[in-house]
Amino acid sequence: MPGPGTDEITLSDIWKILNSRKLVVLSVPIIALLLSAIYLLHATVLYECSARIVVGQVGTGILVKNPAVIVQKMSEKYRVYDKTVKKEFPRVSSVELDKKDTGIIVQIKCIDKSAKGSQLYLEQVVAEMMTEQNFRFEQENDLKQYRLKNLTDRLEVVRAFQQELEGRIAKMDHQDPAQATVLAVEKGGFLKLATELERERHALQREMSPVVSYPSEQLVAPYLPQKPIKPRPTRILLLSVAFGLVLGITAAFFAEFVLTSRQR
């Protein structure tokens, strides 16, 4: 300890205090380490599994379903953020948009007390989601198929009228030029209609191409987690030792302070 009349404490004084109280300095982190080990033995081990789903399209910029709505509906269905509900396992722990990928990817996470349990439960959740998404995609695709067939049928009818008019015009060209002119005008109207129908059909076919129209798919399928997310033994043990060491040193200096005060 510093000599009389001085408040300065040297490194030598600090070492003497710690050396004289080494039992306290070392025992506190050991106790903290033992308490942490007991906690780890009784703590609930949780594993987390995640998956990423790309929301499909049914046309240029037209998604099967709004990803934000998907996140909201799934969060409500599985009560992800409802703190009034008792947390049971397995359960969905998170549903969110991956905004790094233009916001069309939904990321889902599930946790359970076993690695396999978290994977199986997430596979079930993803399967339900994919079933709904694919049903919507098939509905839209069937509607477009119906429109395409309707356009094709109308185009065939228009072209049939065109051919019929061409034959009548050829016959009337010498017999009744005036009537042939009327028929030619009528043919021009059918030709314009056929062009419009052909353009509309091509546009619809482009919308139905795999590049523009595709179902939702799993970008990252549920995988078997290798390590638990809770508790983290290494982190807990290191923190307990560090905290115990700080507390032990503090206790040593406090004990020395009390002893010195009594001697004075």
Coordinates of C-alpha atoms in Angstrom, one line a residue:
M1 CA 0.0 0.0 0.0
P2 CA 1.2 3.6 -0.5
G3 CA 3.1 5.2 2.3
P4 CA 1.8 7.7 4.8
G5 CA 0.9 11.1 3.3
T6 CA 0.6 10.0 -0.2
D7 CA -2.5 8.8 -2.3
E8 CA -0.4 7.5 -5.2
I9 CA -0.7 3.8 -6.0
T10 CA 2.1 2.2 -8.0
L11 CA 2.0 -1.0 -10.1
S12 CA 4.0 -2.7 -7.4
D13 CA 1.2 -1.8 -4.9
I14 CA -1.5 -3.2 -7.2
W15 CA 0.5 -6.4 -7.7
K16 CA 0.9 -6.8 -3.9
I17 CA -2.8 -6.4 -3.4
L18 CA -3.8 -8.9 -6.1
N19 CA -1.2 -11.3 -4.9
S20 CA -2.3 -11.1 -1.3
R21 CA -6.0 -11.5 -2.4
K22 CA -5.3 -14.1 -5.1
L23 CA -7.7 -16.5 -3.5
V24 CA -10.6 -14.0 -4.0
V25 CA -9.4 -13.0 -7.5
L26 CA -9.3 -16.6 -8.7
S27 CA -12.2 -18.0 -6.8
V28 CA -14.8 -15.6 -8.2
P29 CA -14.2 -16.5 -11.9
I30 CA -14.1 -20.2 -11.0
I31 CA -17.5 -19.8 -9.3
A32 CA -18.9 -17.9 -12.3
L33 CA -17.5 -20.6 -14.6
L34 CA -19.2 -23.3 -12.6
L35 CA -22.5 -21.4 -12.5
S36 CA -22.3 -21.0 -16.3
A37 CA -21.6 -24.7 -16.7
I38 CA -24.7 -25.5 -14.6
Y39 CA -26.8 -23.2 -16.7
L40 CA -25.6 -24.8 -19.9
L41 CA -26.4 -28.2 -18.6
H42 CA -30.0 -27.2 -17.9
A43 CA -30.6 -24.6 -20.7
T44 CA -32.9 -25.4 -23.6
V45 CA -30.9 -26.1 -26.7
L46 CA -32.5 -24.5 -29.8
Y47 CA -31.7 -25.1 -33.5
E48 CA -32.7 -22.7 -36.3
C49 CA -33.4 -23.7 -39.9
S50 CA -34.0 -21.2 -42.7
A51 CA -35.3 -21.1 -46.3
R52 CA -35.5 -18.5 -49.0
I53 CA -38.4 -18.5 -51.5
V54 CA -38.4 -16.5 -54.8
V55 CA -42.0 -15.2 -55.5
G56 CA -43.1 -16.2 -59.0
Q57 CA -44.3 -13.9 -61.8
V58 CA -47.4 -14.1 -64.0
G59 CA -46.2 -11.4 -66.4
T60 CA -43.8 -8.6 -66.7
G61 CA -43.5 -7.1 -63.2
I62 CA -46.7 -8.9 -62.1
L63 CA -45.9 -11.1 -59.1
V64 CA -48.0 -14.1 -58.1
K65 CA -48.6 -12.4 -54.8
N66 CA -47.2 -9.3 -53.2
P67 CA -44.2 -10.4 -51.1
A68 CA -45.1 -7.9 -48.3
V69 CA -48.6 -9.4 -48.1
I70 CA -47.0 -12.9 -47.9
V71 CA -44.9 -11.8 -45.0
Q72 CA -47.8 -10.2 -43.2
K73 CA -50.1 -13.1 -43.7
M74 CA -47.6 -15.7 -42.6
S75 CA -46.6 -13.6 -39.6
E76 CA -50.2 -13.5 -38.5
K77 CA -50.9 -17.2 -39.3
Y78 CA -47.9 -18.4 -37.2
R79 CA -48.2 -15.5 -34.7
V80 CA -44.5 -14.7 -35.1
Y81 CA -44.5 -11.4 -33.3
D82 CA -47.3 -12.0 -30.9
K83 CA -45.7 -11.7 -27.5
T84 CA -48.9 -12.7 -25.7
V85 CA -48.7 -16.3 -27.0
K86 CA -46.7 -18.9 -25.2
K87 CA -43.8 -19.8 -27.3
E88 CA -43.9 -23.5 -28.2
F89 CA -41.6 -25.6 -30.3
P90 CA -41.3 -26.1 -33.2
R91 CA -42.3 -22.7 -34.3
V92 CA -41.8 -20.0 -37.0
S93 CA -39.4 -17.5 -35.5
S94 CA -39.1 -15.1 -38.4
V95 CA -40.7 -14.2 -41.7
E96 CA -39.1 -11.3 -43.6
L97 CA -38.2 -9.9 -47.0
D98 CA -34.7 -10.1 -48.3
K99 CA -34.4 -6.5 -49.5
K100 CA -31.0 -7.1 -50.9
D101 CA -32.6 -9.1 -53.7
T102 CA -35.1 -6.5 -55.0
G103 CA -37.6 -7.5 -52.4
I104 CA -39.1 -10.5 -54.2
I105 CA -37.4 -13.1 -51.9
V106 CA -39.2 -14.2 -48.7
Q107 CA -36.9 -15.6 -45.9
I108 CA -38.5 -18.0 -43.3
K109 CA -36.8 -19.2 -40.2
C110 CA -38.0 -22.0 -37.8
I111 CA -36.6 -23.1 -34.5
D112 CA -36.9 -26.3 -32.5
K113 CA -35.2 -28.2 -29.7
S114 CA -33.7 -30.6 -32.3
A115 CA -32.0 -29.9 -35.6
K116 CA -34.1 -32.4 -37.5
G117 CA -37.3 -31.1 -35.9
S118 CA -36.6 -27.5 -37.1
Q119 CA -35.8 -28.8 -40.6
L120 CA -39.0 -30.9 -40.9
Y121 CA -41.2 -28.2 -39.6
L122 CA -39.8 -25.6 -42.0
E123 CA -40.3 -28.1 -44.9
Q124 CA -43.9 -28.3 -43.9
V125 CA -44.3 -24.5 -43.7
V126 CA -42.6 -24.0 -47.1
A127 CA -44.7 -26.8 -48.7
E128 CA -47.9 -25.1 -47.6
M129 CA -46.7 -21.7 -48.9
M130 CA -45.5 -23.2 -52.2
T131 CA -48.9 -25.0 -52.7
E132 CA -50.7 -21.7 -52.3
Q133 CA -48.3 -19.9 -54.6
N134 CA -48.4 -22.6 -57.3
F135 CA -52.2 -22.7 -57.2
R136 CA -52.3 -18.9 -57.8
F137 CA -49.8 -19.3 -60.7
E138 CA -51.8 -22.1 -62.3
Q139 CA -55.0 -20.0 -62.0
E140 CA -53.4 -17.1 -63.8
N141 CA -51.7 -19.4 -66.3
D142 CA -55.1 -21.2 -67.1
L143 CA -56.7 -17.8 -67.6
K144 CA -54.0 -16.8 -70.1
Q145 CA -54.3 -20.1 -71.9
Y146 CA -58.0 -19.5 -72.3
R147 CA -57.4 -16.0 -73.6
L148 CA -54.8 -17.3 -76.0
K149 CA -57.2 -20.0 -77.3
N150 CA -59.9 -17.4 -77.7
L151 CA -57.6 -15.1 -79.7
T152 CA -56.4 -18.0 -81.9
D153 CA -60.0 -19.0 -82.6
R154 CA -61.0 -15.5 -83.5
L155 CA -58.0 -15.1 -85.7
E156 CA -58.8 -18.2 -87.6
V157 CA -62.4 -17.0 -88.1
V158 CA -61.2 -13.6 -89.4
R159 CA -58.7 -15.2 -91.8
A160 CA -61.4 -17.6 -93.1
F161 CA -63.6 -14.5 -93.9
Q162 CA -60.6 -12.9 -95.6
Q163 CA -60.1 -15.9 -97.8
E164 CA -63.8 -16.0 -98.6
L165 CA -63.8 -12.3 -99.5
E166 CA -60.8 -12.7 -101.7
G167 CA -62.6 -15.4 -103.7
R168 CA -65.7 -13.3 -104.0
I169 CA -63.7 -10.3 -105.0
A170 CA -61.9 -12.3 -107.7
K171 CA -65.3 -13.3 -109.2
M172 CA -66.8 -9.8 -108.9
D173 CA -63.8 -8.0 -110.3
H174 CA -65.1 -8.3 -113.9
Q175 CA -68.8 -8.9 -113.4
D176 CA -69.5 -6.1 -110.9
P177 CA -66.5 -3.8 -110.2
A178 CA -68.5 -1.6 -107.7
Q179 CA -69.4 -4.6 -105.6
A180 CA -65.8 -5.8 -105.8
T181 CA -64.7 -2.4 -104.4
V182 CA -67.2 -2.7 -101.5
L183 CA -65.9 -6.2 -100.8
A184 CA -62.3 -5.0 -100.9
V185 CA -63.1 -2.3 -98.3
E186 CA -64.7 -5.0 -96.1
K187 CA -61.6 -7.1 -96.6
G188 CA -59.4 -4.2 -95.4
G189 CA -61.4 -4.1 -92.2
F190 CA -60.9 -7.8 -91.6
L191 CA -57.2 -7.4 -92.4
K192 CA -56.8 -4.7 -89.8
L193 CA -58.7 -6.8 -87.2
A194 CA -56.5 -9.8 -88.0
T195 CA -53.4 -7.6 -87.5
E196 CA -54.6 -6.4 -84.1
L197 CA -55.5 -9.9 -83.0
E198 CA -52.1 -11.2 -84.1
R199 CA -50.3 -8.5 -82.2
E200 CA -52.4 -9.2 -79.1
R201 CA -51.7 -12.9 -79.4
H202 CA -47.9 -12.4 -79.7
A203 CA -48.0 -10.1 -76.7
L204 CA -49.8 -12.7 -74.7
Q205 CA -47.4 -15.4 -75.8
R206 CA -44.5 -13.3 -74.6
E207 CA -46.2 -12.8 -71.3
M208 CA -46.5 -16.6 -71.0
S209 CA -42.9 -17.4 -71.8
P210 CA -40.7 -18.9 -69.1
V211 CA -38.5 -15.9 -68.9
V212 CA -41.4 -13.6 -67.9
S213 CA -43.9 -16.0 -66.3
Y214 CA -42.6 -18.6 -63.8
P215 CA -43.9 -20.2 -60.6
S216 CA -42.5 -19.5 -57.1
E217 CA -39.4 -21.7 -56.3
Q218 CA -37.1 -22.4 -53.4
L219 CA -33.9 -20.5 -53.7
V220 CA -32.5 -22.1 -50.6
A221 CA -34.3 -25.2 -49.4
P222 CA -34.6 -26.0 -45.6
Y223 CA -31.3 -27.5 -44.5
L224 CA -30.3 -29.4 -41.4
P225 CA -28.6 -27.0 -39.0
Q226 CA -25.2 -28.1 -37.7
K227 CA -24.9 -25.9 -34.6
P228 CA -27.5 -24.6 -32.1
I229 CA -28.2 -20.9 -32.0
K230 CA -28.9 -21.0 -28.3
P231 CA -27.2 -21.3 -25.9
R232 CA -23.7 -20.6 -27.2
P233 CA -21.3 -22.4 -24.8
T234 CA -18.0 -20.8 -25.9
R235 CA -19.4 -17.2 -25.7
I236 CA -21.1 -17.8 -22.3
L237 CA -18.1 -19.5 -20.7
L238 CA -15.7 -16.8 -21.9
L239 CA -18.0 -14.0 -20.7
S240 CA -18.4 -15.7 -17.4
V241 CA -14.7 -15.9 -16.9
A242 CA -14.1 -12.3 -17.9
F243 CA -16.9 -11.0 -15.7
G244 CA -15.8 -13.2 -12.8
L245 CA -12.2 -11.9 -13.2
V246 CA -13.4 -8.3 -13.1
L247 CA -15.6 -9.0 -10.2
G248 CA -12.8 -10.8 -8.3
I249 CA -10.3 -8.0 -8.8
T250 CA -12.9 -5.5 -7.7
A251 CA -13.6 -7.6 -4.6
A252 CA -9.9 -7.8 -3.8
F253 CA -9.5 -4.0 -4.0
F254 CA -12.6 -3.5 -1.9
A255 CA -11.4 -5.9 0.8
E256 CA -8.0 -4.1 0.9
F257 CA -9.8 -0.7 1.1
V258 CA -11.9 -1.9 4.1
L259 CA -8.9 -3.4 5.8
T260 CA -6.8 -0.2 5.3
S261 CA -9.7 2.0 6.6
R262 CA -10.0 0.0 9.8
Q263 CA -6.3 0.2 10.4
R264 CA -6.4 4.0 10.1

